[in-house]
Every structure is written in structure tokens, then in C-alpha cells.
Amino acid sequence: MEVTSYLRLSFILLILLFIFTVSRYYLDIPGLHSCSKSCSPWFVFQNRRIHIQSGLLRHPSVYKPNYFLRDAPLHPLDPLTAQEIERVRSILSSYGPFSRSSPTIHSLALEEPDKSQVLSWTKGDPLPPRKASVITLSGGEIHVLTVELDSSEVTSDVTNPGSGYPPVTMEDISVALQVVASDNKFNQTIRARGLRLSDLSCITPSVGWFGPSEEERRLTKVQCFSSQGTPNFYMRPIEGLTLTVDIDRREVIKISDTGRGIPVPKGTNTDYRYSAQDKAPEMEPLNPISMEQPKGPSFRVEDEHTVKWANWVFHLKPDQRAGMIVSQVMVRDSESGRERSVMYKGFASELFVPYMDPDEAWYFKSYMDAGEYGMGVTAMALVPLNDCPRNAYYMDGVFVSGDGKPYVQTNMICVFERYAGDVGWRHSEIPVNGFETREARPKVTLVARMAASVGNYDYIFDWEFQTDGLIRITVGLSGMLMVKGSPYEIAHQVPNRDDMSGPLVSENVIGVVHDHFITFHLDMDVDGPDNSFVKVNLVKEETLPGQSPRKSYLKTRREVARTEGDARIKLKLYEPSEFHVVNPSKRSRLGNPAGYKVVPGGTAASLLDLDDPPQKRAAFTNNQIWVTPYNRTEQWAGGLLVYQSKGEDTLAVWSQRNRQIEDKDIVLWYTLGFHHIPCQEDYPVMPTVTSSFNLKPVNFFESNPILRAAPNFEKDLPVCWPTS
């Protein structure tokens, strides 16, 4: 009884409960403000009905479409419906290799039609044939299958295509934890440390890859924490206790117990929940604030996945591995009004999170979250009014469990308009020349957001669209640190701080230094598929004697990348460049090629040795920018099969082919990086830290595309006051 009770496993069980619960969802959100500007008492926004009455902005219900009733996709890139998933499951059940026993489904998603088919399709046309891409494990063999839904056939079955394994399932995690729960030696170890089994919460870190001894079997680590007195068990590690579990054989193959002298940190002040706070923060209270839209949002979502706003149109869908995918991104030309292509497909392809501690209980922590777990699988429902503002539109994901059955991941993406007082453009003229001018325009943007809770860390992904044609991709980090237990309570007790893998962030708690890298797949189609990658280098020129009072100045030099090797970029502060994706056949009236440029923000580079096993697997972080020719099989920067992979099928390997990329259909890859040296402010839950990069038009428009945008006028805006 005691053995099984300790497997409360807070976060795991919540995920499992969430995944296997399917129903309709209604959301009631009371408002706070009344608006003096006349408002229509009702308006309908797709499946959202909002009532404004008696000083209240009320959301009586958010009706979510029943994906188990919808049987027909509406766009070639729409994700598989629940009916299609069930059909795939039925087809596989009668497929020869699976006739004796049902395989475990590790991935099941739409196999997207050929790009040419999608680009030639228009609304009202028949959809291209629907196919599913499936990764299964059966009898120790990996099958990568293509299933055609129309013909009910398996048309491709590739077995064991690489060294790695598909993402672990929730069933895999459950098996590993049950194996640990029934292990007598583990239970004795816990009791010997003076801990109660009923207080344990355990996690299953991936093992990475560190040599032949780990091959030919699916392994996971298991580490445990004490949740006594707090739901924030991550802050109470049982340091040095690590189990290695063979998932398929269901056995513990190794127990490492090296930290018996390290106390479990106390749980005092670790509960981050609002209900647990016993006093308000030491600051002046903030009055409620929100952006009200009495006429409703300016965007609309058609056919469940096509987003239209201002001058933008794009397809948006949840994905079990990537989390969120934007496709067929089009922006309207500011002069002709014609929709022009910017990007065919963009998404977070892989993450790499190495921890900087060589100890037995830490060396393997080098996570690749998308390929090992899945960003969509770990995307919990967003919190209205906090994750997303009022008037947000919520989108569900339909994913697949290990038995092949569909389930709904509710409210995992939200779409909303943002106005934070930013300025779209402005200029004022001093009246000395007779022009007394003050012109300014507000910046309103559209955001598509998803948040994934991968164990202790929360990742917030924003795709933000501006009316001037810019796209900003932002990643925010929050959640809990992965901490290490320490015998020391305060810094001056540490005999040699250089031996520590990070600073103390609380008594007996070390915040281990680590990195985060997020690599984005950006299939740029600037005015069409055939593009080129251009480096615009800033170089210093020195003036000739007597030429000028200046000694030096900067000039630009353009270099067109002809092969993949020309387009591997390490960012350098003192060798600045711009990086353009241009369409050589589409010219402005002045003769400049239409283009977009990637504009890096704050970022970081991996400093690990190139032959360090984690870096071999994550060699896609060796550069910040890569460019490859479009290949539909090259989507996942860490390879198709990431779990326990050796790094044999990564972006770095593909790029070594040094293929031609000039005036071709090309894919830009950008890696956003963070070095994280923890501090006390990160404890017990981290304030969000963000970084971003931009995709910015360069000679794409004939002039400023928002030159004629209207300013705000007082008469156009609602005046709100607190209700009594």
C-alpha cells in the first residue's frame, strides 16, 4: 500500500488526467468595466459569444467545436480529425505486421501533401489525398509508416531507420514509475534516508546517449523529490539518487545512490500558488488593466485554422511534436492589395537544454524536448486573462495516445490582438522651419501563443505579426529551476565555490547553470518558392589622405550564398552582417530584389566541445543560422528519431552535403539561445525571461506599408470606468 501511494507524481498524473479527458468546454469570465461608447449588446466571433450588459463584459460561454463529430478537414494542411485518426487506427489493426498485437503509437500526424499541391490549391477545390505519417514500436522494431486514408492502405513501411527512438509516451513514463515503485532496493534506500514513500514525486529524465552500453534498449532515468509540505517538489530534490530503467523489459538495471549526506531542502516558502500566499507583495497595488474591444476583435478565424487580420493571412495549427505551426503566411501589398507570399511553413523544430554538471546524477541531463517528449503533448490549457487577454480566440489540438486513440488538448493555442502603448511610427518637426508637425501611429499587433510545460520548465512561444510586415518570434522561459541539493546553507560555508555547478539560490539548493537553445525551421517563400540567401556585410573602409576629415566609414558588401557551406553563420558582434532571403526574379520599382531579413535579438551560442556526446546530438546548435534546400524529409533539426540518438541524422549532417541553394526553394534555420546562470530571484518560480528574433521586410514593399494608417482619435475609443 505504501509503495503504490508514493506514486502521486503530481505533474505526471495531471498530464495523464488531462490527456485522457475529452469533453466540451465552457468558460465563464466576469468582466470589470463598463464602457460609455455605444456597444452592440451581442456580437458573435466564430464560436465565441460575448454579452455586454449592465456594466459587465461577460463571457458566458466559450464553445469548443466537438472534434469527434467533425469528419472533414477544410484545408490541405489541416491536422487529422478524430475520425481520420480512428480510421488510421483501424487500418493499422488489419495491417499484416501488426496482426498479432497492436503496436504502440508514438507519433501520428498528417503527412502533408506535396508543397506544389498545397500551393496550387484554392478554397473550393477538392483536397489532395489525405495521408497519415505514423511512428510505431512493435516487437522491438520501429516502423515509420505512411497510411493513405482514401485507399485504406499502408503505402510505406520503413523499419528501424536510425539509431534513435521515437518520443516516449505517457504509457512509457507510467511503466517506468511503476517499475521503480515495486523495486525493493529503491524502497529500502528511501527509508534509509528517513523519507516516506508516500511523500515522493518522481520524474523520468531522458538518458541522452553516451556510448554502446546504452544501445539496443530503451532507457530512462528516474529521479525523485519530496513533496512533503509543498506542491513545488522540484525544490526538494533527493540528491544523488538516480535509477536507470529499461522501459521495454520493465526492470531497474542500475541504482546510483551518491548523495546520502546531502539533506533534502526544506519546503518553506516554495509554494507558488496564489491561494498559498499569506500576504500581498511589498509594492503599491496595481489597478486592473485590460484592452477592451467593444466592437470585437479585428481578426477572424475561418474554417477553424485560417487566421485573417489586417493585411495578414496564415494557416495555424497545433502539432503534437512542434506545438504550433504557422503555414502559408501571406501579407497584402500596401499598393496593389495583392496577397504576397512570405513563408510557407514555420515552427520550433527542436530544443536543446544541456545542464553543466558532470556528476553521476547530472551528466546525462541534456534534453531535446520536442523530439524526446513533444511540445504539443506538454502544452497545457492556457489560463484566460493571464496567459491570454480578453477577446482571445482559443484553439484545441487533437492528438493521439499510445493506443492510437485521439484525445483533445484543450485551449493550447490562443490568438489575440496586442496594444501596449507602442508606436508604429512617428515624427515631430521643430517649428523653426515653419512646419509644426506632430504625427504618430499606434502599433497594434496580432499574437499566436502557445505554452508548453516540459517538466519543470515552461516555454512560451509567440508568433507576432505587425501591420508593417514584420514577424517577431519570441520565446519566454518560466517555471521552476532544476535544482541540486547541497550540504551548504549559505555561500561562505562553501570551501571552494569553483567546484559548484551553480550558485546557491536558497538554503541547501544549487541552481545548476544550463543553456536553452530553440531551433526554428523557417521555410521562407518570399514572393514564391525560389529564393536566395544573401549576406550583407558591413566592412570598414579607411579614407585616403586628404580625402575627408573622417578616418574611416562603413560600406556594405553583398555575398550571395551558392551552397549550404556559404550559409553557415556564427554571429559575431565585431563582424556585423544582415542576412536576407530574397527573390531574385521579383524586383521593386527601383530594381531591388524583394526580400525578408532575419534580425537576431539577444541570443547565445553553445560552448560545449563539438565531440561532447550531447553536442554531437545537438550539432544543429553549432551555428546560429543555416540554409538548406527544401526537402520535406528534413524538418526536425535533431533528426526524426531523437530519443537516445547519436547525432547521425541532424541539420548539421544534412548541411554537410553542401547542396546548391542559390535561386532555389530554401529553408532558413535560426537558433535562439539562452545561457542561464540562476540567481535567488529565480526561486521558487522564475519570472519570465524572453528573447526573440524578427523576420523583417527589406525592399519587399515600395515604401512604408503603414504610411496611410490612421491615428487614434478620442472619439473612436471607449471610455471605461470602474463599476460600483
Tab-separated table of C-alpha atoms in Angstrom, residues 233-583:
chain	number	residue	atom	x	y	z
A	233	PHE	CA	8.516	19.269	-5.236
A	234	TYR	CA	11.221	20.385	-7.694
A	235	MET	CA	12.723	22.488	-4.895
A	236	ARG	CA	13.139	19.389	-2.676
A	237	PRO	CA	15.416	17.003	-4.605
A	238	ILE	CA	16.596	13.712	-3.136
A	239	GLU	CA	20.100	14.404	-4.331
A	240	GLY	CA	22.301	11.723	-5.844
A	241	LEU	CA	19.612	9.043	-6.118
A	242	THR	CA	19.174	8.005	-9.770
A	243	LEU	CA	17.675	4.859	-11.235
A	244	THR	CA	18.121	3.633	-14.792
A	245	VAL	CA	15.097	1.732	-16.095
A	246	ASP	CA	14.723	-0.444	-19.175
A	247	ILE	CA	11.278	0.597	-20.368
A	248	ASP	CA	10.509	-2.400	-22.553
A	249	ARG	CA	11.868	-5.067	-20.206
A	250	ARG	CA	10.292	-3.269	-17.261
A	251	GLU	CA	13.264	-3.575	-14.973
A	252	VAL	CA	15.628	-1.403	-12.973
A	253	ILE	CA	19.105	-2.005	-14.367
A	254	LYS	CA	21.050	0.390	-12.160
A	255	ILE	CA	20.678	2.377	-8.944
A	256	SER	CA	23.137	5.159	-8.178
A	257	ASP	CA	22.955	6.487	-4.626
A	258	THR	CA	25.718	9.024	-4.084
A	259	GLY	CA	24.110	11.781	-2.056
A	260	ARG	CA	23.173	10.265	1.291
A	261	GLY	CA	24.895	13.044	3.225
A	262	ILE	CA	23.010	15.814	1.432
A	263	PRO	CA	19.808	16.883	3.177
A	264	VAL	CA	16.539	17.293	1.347
A	265	PRO	CA	15.963	21.080	1.204
A	266	LYS	CA	13.078	22.424	3.254
A	267	GLY	CA	9.765	23.210	1.612
A	268	THR	CA	9.288	26.545	3.386
A	269	ASN	CA	8.187	29.333	1.033
A	270	THR	CA	8.295	27.129	-2.048
A	271	ASP	CA	4.544	27.040	-2.741
A	272	TYR	CA	3.998	29.399	-5.688
A	273	ARG	CA	0.197	29.134	-5.859
A	274	TYR	CA	-1.766	32.355	-5.323
A	275	SER	CA	-4.011	30.659	-2.774
A	276	ALA	CA	-0.970	29.831	-0.632
A	277	GLN	CA	0.344	33.401	-0.320
A	278	ASP	CA	-0.329	34.815	3.142
A	279	LYS	CA	0.447	38.451	2.359
A	280	ALA	CA	0.449	40.840	-0.566
A	281	PRO	CA	3.732	41.818	-2.275
A	282	GLU	CA	5.566	44.821	-0.868
A	283	MET	CA	4.525	47.242	-3.586
A	284	GLU	CA	1.773	49.696	-4.349
A	285	PRO	CA	-1.239	47.704	-5.591
A	286	LEU	CA	-1.933	47.714	-9.312
A	287	ASN	CA	-5.393	48.598	-10.541
A	288	PRO	CA	-6.971	46.146	-13.003
A	289	ILE	CA	-5.959	46.746	-16.604
A	290	SER	CA	-7.099	45.240	-19.875
A	291	MET	CA	-7.565	46.151	-23.514
A	292	GLU	CA	-11.273	46.445	-24.269
A	293	GLN	CA	-12.680	45.928	-27.765
A	294	PRO	CA	-16.356	46.948	-27.745
A	295	LYS	CA	-16.641	46.181	-31.471
A	296	GLY	CA	-14.947	42.849	-31.008
A	297	PRO	CA	-11.560	41.655	-32.246
A	298	SER	CA	-10.331	42.767	-35.666
A	299	PHE	CA	-9.199	39.287	-36.629
A	300	ARG	CA	-11.212	36.254	-37.572
A	301	VAL	CA	-10.520	32.538	-37.762
A	302	GLU	CA	-12.121	30.869	-40.753
A	303	ASP	CA	-12.579	27.135	-41.177
A	304	GLU	CA	-11.002	26.642	-37.725
A	305	HIS	CA	-7.392	27.190	-38.845
A	306	THR	CA	-7.138	30.123	-41.282
A	307	VAL	CA	-6.376	33.380	-39.471
A	308	LYS	CA	-7.125	36.710	-41.173
A	309	TRP	CA	-6.150	40.041	-39.656
A	310	ALA	CA	-5.390	43.476	-41.097
A	311	ASN	CA	-3.041	42.703	-44.003
A	312	TRP	CA	-2.121	39.141	-42.920
A	313	VAL	CA	-3.473	35.669	-43.742
A	314	PHE	CA	-1.965	32.426	-42.452
A	315	HIS	CA	-2.819	28.858	-41.525
A	316	LEU	CA	-2.368	27.953	-37.854
A	317	LYS	CA	-2.497	24.511	-36.305
A	318	PRO	CA	-1.430	22.610	-33.190
A	319	ASP	CA	1.160	19.870	-33.587
A	320	GLN	CA	1.961	17.042	-31.191
A	321	ARG	CA	5.728	17.466	-31.633
A	322	ALA	CA	6.309	21.110	-32.614
A	323	GLY	CA	3.470	22.525	-30.546
A	324	MET	CA	2.345	25.188	-33.036
A	325	ILE	CA	2.869	25.520	-36.788
A	326	VAL	CA	2.181	28.556	-38.972
A	327	SER	CA	1.894	27.943	-42.708
A	328	GLN	CA	1.189	29.765	-45.950
A	329	VAL	CA	1.911	33.156	-44.433
A	330	MET	CA	0.744	35.916	-46.797
A	331	VAL	CA	0.815	39.692	-46.443
A	332	ARG	CA	-1.189	42.128	-48.531
A	333	ASP	CA	0.774	44.514	-50.714
A	334	SER	CA	0.344	48.078	-49.488
A	335	GLU	CA	-0.085	49.439	-53.040
A	336	SER	CA	-1.853	46.774	-55.089
A	337	GLY	CA	-3.724	44.978	-52.303
A	338	ARG	CA	-2.497	41.646	-53.683
A	339	GLU	CA	-1.641	38.908	-51.183
A	340	ARG	CA	2.052	38.064	-51.402
A	341	SER	CA	3.815	35.027	-50.021
A	342	VAL	CA	6.307	35.440	-47.167
A	343	MET	CA	6.732	31.974	-45.652
A	344	TYR	CA	5.418	28.526	-46.456
A	345	LYS	CA	5.938	26.999	-43.015
A	346	GLY	CA	7.470	27.953	-39.671
A	347	PHE	CA	7.768	26.153	-36.339
A	348	ALA	CA	10.070	25.318	-33.432
A	349	SER	CA	11.905	22.272	-34.779
A	350	GLU	CA	13.942	21.226	-31.737
A	351	LEU	CA	15.126	22.330	-28.310
A	352	PHE	CA	18.415	21.528	-26.613
A	353	VAL	CA	18.813	22.047	-22.857
A	354	PRO	CA	22.197	20.876	-21.504
A	355	TYR	CA	22.965	21.177	-17.790
A	356	MET	CA	26.539	21.961	-16.789
A	357	ASP	CA	27.283	19.384	-14.136
A	358	PRO	CA	29.418	16.249	-14.750
A	359	ASP	CA	28.205	14.402	-11.630
A	360	GLU	CA	26.705	10.935	-11.882
A	361	ALA	CA	23.203	12.267	-11.233
A	362	TRP	CA	23.524	15.152	-13.698
A	363	TYR	CA	25.827	14.455	-16.648
A	364	PHE	CA	23.038	12.981	-18.810
A	365	LYS	CA	20.722	15.993	-18.452
A	366	SER	CA	20.863	17.303	-21.989
A	367	TYR	CA	17.248	17.358	-23.045
A	368	MET	CA	15.874	17.617	-26.572
A	369	ASP	CA	12.318	18.341	-25.591
A	370	ALA	CA	10.492	18.322	-28.937
A	371	GLY	CA	11.900	15.016	-30.141
A	372	GLU	CA	12.020	13.266	-26.774
A	373	TYR	CA	8.660	14.335	-25.326
A	374	GLY	CA	6.773	16.642	-27.694
A	375	MET	CA	5.912	20.312	-27.236
A	376	GLY	CA	2.251	19.795	-28.106
A	377	VAL	CA	1.888	16.855	-25.736
A	378	THR	CA	3.107	19.037	-22.877
A	379	ALA	CA	1.059	22.120	-23.817
A	380	MET	CA	-1.417	22.598	-21.003
A	381	ALA	CA	-4.586	24.661	-21.332
A	382	LEU	CA	-3.812	28.380	-21.321
A	383	VAL	CA	-5.157	30.481	-18.431
A	384	PRO	CA	-7.648	33.124	-19.643
A	385	LEU	CA	-6.932	36.735	-18.632
A	386	ASN	CA	-3.408	35.739	-17.553
A	387	ASP	CA	-1.831	33.700	-20.346
A	388	CYS	CA	-4.079	35.374	-22.887
A	389	PRO	CA	-6.112	38.591	-22.658
A	390	ARG	CA	-9.818	39.115	-23.011
A	391	ASN	CA	-11.168	38.564	-26.532
A	392	ALA	CA	-8.581	35.879	-27.278
A	393	TYR	CA	-9.572	33.017	-29.552
A	394	TYR	CA	-8.614	29.559	-28.277
A	395	MET	CA	-7.667	26.576	-30.411
A	396	ASP	CA	-7.620	22.922	-29.372
A	397	GLY	CA	-5.256	20.207	-30.543
A	398	VAL	CA	-6.362	16.694	-31.470
A	399	PHE	CA	-3.530	14.295	-30.648
A	400	VAL	CA	-3.002	10.569	-30.297
A	401	SER	CA	-2.291	8.413	-27.262
A	402	GLY	CA	-0.163	5.284	-27.275
A	403	ASP	CA	-3.117	3.037	-28.119
A	404	GLY	CA	-3.880	5.104	-31.213
A	405	LYS	CA	-6.992	6.767	-29.829
A	406	PRO	CA	-7.499	10.518	-30.321
A	407	TYR	CA	-7.779	12.971	-27.459
A	408	VAL	CA	-8.256	16.723	-27.244
A	409	GLN	CA	-5.588	19.048	-25.846
A	410	THR	CA	-7.845	21.957	-24.971
A	411	ASN	CA	-7.143	25.687	-25.299
A	412	MET	CA	-3.488	25.051	-26.140
A	413	ILE	CA	-3.161	27.975	-28.577
A	414	CYS	CA	-4.611	31.421	-28.278
A	415	VAL	CA	-4.803	34.249	-30.817
A	416	PHE	CA	-5.248	37.835	-29.722
A	417	GLU	CA	-4.541	41.451	-30.585
A	418	ARG	CA	-1.983	43.328	-28.541
A	419	TYR	CA	-1.695	47.048	-27.876
A	420	ALA	CA	0.768	48.077	-25.189
A	421	GLY	CA	1.164	51.757	-25.988
A	422	ASP	CA	3.909	51.083	-28.539
A	423	VAL	CA	4.418	53.345	-31.517
A	424	GLY	CA	4.113	52.146	-35.108
A	425	TRP	CA	5.859	55.229	-36.478
A	426	ARG	CA	6.164	58.891	-35.526
A	427	HIS	CA	7.824	62.192	-36.305
A	428	SER	CA	7.678	65.688	-34.832
A	429	GLU	CA	9.113	68.752	-36.504
A	430	ILE	CA	10.566	71.697	-34.615
A	431	PRO	CA	8.704	74.787	-35.920
A	432	VAL	CA	11.889	76.695	-36.713
A	433	ASN	CA	11.449	75.881	-40.424
A	434	GLY	CA	7.779	76.776	-40.477
A	435	PHE	CA	6.476	73.199	-40.155
A	436	GLU	CA	4.816	72.474	-36.848
A	437	THR	CA	4.153	68.764	-37.227
A	438	ARG	CA	3.384	66.012	-34.750
A	439	GLU	CA	2.456	62.703	-36.294
A	440	ALA	CA	2.308	59.309	-34.559
A	441	ARG	CA	0.608	55.991	-35.174
A	442	PRO	CA	-0.181	53.299	-32.601
A	443	LYS	CA	1.269	49.820	-33.005
A	444	VAL	CA	-1.341	47.082	-32.771
A	445	THR	CA	-0.162	43.536	-33.403
A	446	LEU	CA	-1.612	40.049	-33.653
A	447	VAL	CA	-0.170	37.272	-31.489
A	448	ALA	CA	-0.488	33.496	-31.790
A	449	ARG	CA	0.674	31.938	-28.498
A	450	MET	CA	1.339	28.502	-27.084
A	451	ALA	CA	2.885	27.477	-23.757
A	452	ALA	CA	4.444	24.079	-23.112
A	453	SER	CA	5.197	22.811	-19.605
A	454	VAL	CA	8.010	20.332	-20.151
A	455	GLY	CA	8.500	19.043	-16.632
A	456	ASN	CA	9.841	21.871	-14.501
A	457	TYR	CA	10.238	24.412	-17.331
A	458	ASP	CA	7.546	26.406	-19.101
A	459	TYR	CA	8.189	27.637	-22.630
A	460	ILE	CA	6.009	30.411	-24.053
A	461	PHE	CA	6.056	30.710	-27.841
A	462	ASP	CA	4.724	33.831	-29.563
A	463	TRP	CA	4.374	34.486	-33.272
A	464	GLU	CA	3.598	38.190	-33.515
A	465	PHE	CA	2.500	39.860	-36.737
A	466	GLN	CA	2.816	43.610	-37.327
A	467	THR	CA	0.994	45.670	-39.946
A	468	ASP	CA	4.345	46.915	-41.297
A	469	GLY	CA	5.094	43.361	-42.475
A	470	LEU	CA	7.384	42.339	-39.617
A	471	ILE	CA	7.039	38.981	-37.871
A	472	ARG	CA	8.536	38.667	-34.389
A	473	ILE	CA	9.131	35.199	-32.910
A	474	THR	CA	9.571	35.279	-29.141
A	475	VAL	CA	10.362	32.542	-26.649
A	476	GLY	CA	9.724	33.083	-22.944
A	477	LEU	CA	11.107	30.900	-20.161
A	478	SER	CA	9.426	30.434	-16.802
A	479	GLY	CA	8.551	27.647	-14.399
A	480	MET	CA	10.942	26.086	-11.921
A	481	LEU	CA	14.684	25.617	-11.902
A	482	MET	CA	16.051	22.090	-11.954
A	483	VAL	CA	17.994	22.357	-8.707
A	484	LYS	CA	20.654	20.312	-6.970
A	485	GLY	CA	20.750	19.514	-3.271
A	486	SER	CA	23.727	20.857	-1.330
A	487	PRO	CA	25.082	20.335	2.190
A	488	TYR	CA	25.625	24.104	2.435
A	489	GLU	CA	23.049	26.623	3.557
A	490	ILE	CA	24.912	29.859	2.857
A	491	ALA	CA	27.663	30.826	0.435
A	492	HIS	CA	30.511	31.398	2.918
A	493	GLN	CA	30.236	27.756	4.076
A	494	VAL	CA	31.341	26.549	0.635
A	495	PRO	CA	35.070	25.718	0.749
A	496	ASN	CA	35.613	26.130	-2.997
A	497	ARG	CA	32.856	27.811	-4.965
A	498	ASP	CA	34.619	26.980	-8.242
A	499	ASP	CA	33.702	23.344	-7.628
A	500	MET	CA	29.986	24.152	-7.592
A	501	SER	CA	27.891	23.763	-10.729
A	502	GLY	CA	25.948	26.916	-9.908
A	503	PRO	CA	25.196	29.373	-7.132
A	504	LEU	CA	23.089	28.776	-4.048
A	505	VAL	CA	19.587	30.064	-4.712
A	506	SER	CA	18.217	29.006	-1.314
A	507	GLU	CA	19.409	27.072	1.714
A	508	ASN	CA	20.792	23.690	0.558
A	509	VAL	CA	19.702	24.435	-3.028
A	510	ILE	CA	22.027	24.967	-6.010
A	511	GLY	CA	20.694	26.414	-9.246
A	512	VAL	CA	22.704	24.477	-11.819
A	513	VAL	CA	23.999	26.510	-14.778
A	514	HIS	CA	22.404	25.428	-18.047
A	515	ASP	CA	21.556	26.517	-21.579
A	516	HIS	CA	18.421	26.651	-23.693
A	517	PHE	CA	18.551	26.507	-27.472
A	518	ILE	CA	15.482	26.604	-29.697
A	519	THR	CA	16.000	25.962	-33.395
A	520	PHE	CA	13.308	27.198	-35.781
A	521	HIS	CA	12.517	25.768	-39.199
A	522	LEU	CA	11.579	28.700	-41.465
A	523	ASP	CA	10.611	27.705	-44.991
A	524	MET	CA	10.749	31.178	-46.489
A	525	ASP	CA	8.869	31.656	-49.761
A	526	VAL	CA	9.380	35.349	-50.462
A	527	ASP	CA	7.111	36.071	-53.434
A	528	GLY	CA	7.411	32.419	-54.395
A	529	PRO	CA	9.500	29.332	-53.627
A	530	ASP	CA	12.720	30.161	-55.494
A	531	ASN	CA	14.810	32.363	-53.217
A	532	SER	CA	18.455	33.135	-52.472
A	533	PHE	CA	20.307	33.779	-49.232
A	534	VAL	CA	22.382	36.962	-49.202
A	535	LYS	CA	24.897	38.089	-46.594
A	536	VAL	CA	25.134	41.869	-46.481
A	537	ASN	CA	28.409	42.503	-44.676
A	538	LEU	CA	29.325	45.788	-43.040
A	539	VAL	CA	33.014	46.443	-43.656
A	540	LYS	CA	35.243	49.273	-42.542
A	541	GLU	CA	36.827	51.465	-45.193
A	542	GLU	CA	39.642	53.879	-44.439
A	543	THR	CA	39.728	57.226	-46.165
A	544	LEU	CA	42.639	58.274	-48.345
A	545	PRO	CA	44.974	61.012	-47.123
A	546	GLY	CA	43.303	64.372	-47.663
A	547	GLN	CA	40.024	62.803	-48.802
A	548	SER	CA	37.995	63.740	-45.717
A	549	PRO	CA	38.307	64.805	-42.098
A	550	ARG	CA	36.950	61.320	-41.382
A	551	LYS	CA	39.431	58.469	-40.955
A	552	SER	CA	37.037	55.601	-41.563
A	553	TYR	CA	33.474	54.716	-42.514
A	554	LEU	CA	31.350	51.646	-43.206
A	555	LYS	CA	30.241	50.173	-46.514
A	556	THR	CA	28.076	47.193	-47.412
A	557	ARG	CA	29.212	44.220	-49.463
A	558	ARG	CA	26.721	41.639	-50.664
A	559	GLU	CA	27.567	37.955	-50.928
A	560	VAL	CA	25.093	35.533	-52.446
A	561	ALA	CA	25.402	32.082	-50.848
A	562	ARG	CA	25.691	29.469	-53.560
A	563	THR	CA	25.952	26.352	-51.409
A	564	GLU	CA	24.987	25.283	-47.902
A	565	GLY	CA	28.572	25.814	-46.754
A	566	ASP	CA	28.318	29.508	-47.671
A	567	ALA	CA	25.287	29.906	-45.424
A	568	ARG	CA	26.528	28.517	-42.112
A	569	ILE	CA	26.580	31.585	-39.890
A	570	LYS	CA	28.102	32.167	-36.469
A	571	LEU	CA	27.015	35.593	-35.260
A	572	LYS	CA	29.875	37.964	-34.489
A	573	LEU	CA	29.432	41.332	-32.821
A	574	TYR	CA	32.502	42.865	-34.439
A	575	GLU	CA	31.836	41.409	-37.883
A	576	PRO	CA	28.245	42.620	-38.355
A	577	SER	CA	26.083	41.475	-41.227
A	578	GLU	CA	22.494	41.381	-42.324
A	579	PHE	CA	21.018	38.125	-43.564
A	580	HIS	CA	18.500	38.422	-46.382
A	581	VAL	CA	16.265	35.907	-48.100
A	582	VAL	CA	15.448	37.453	-51.475
A	583	ASN	CA	13.584	36.583	-54.635
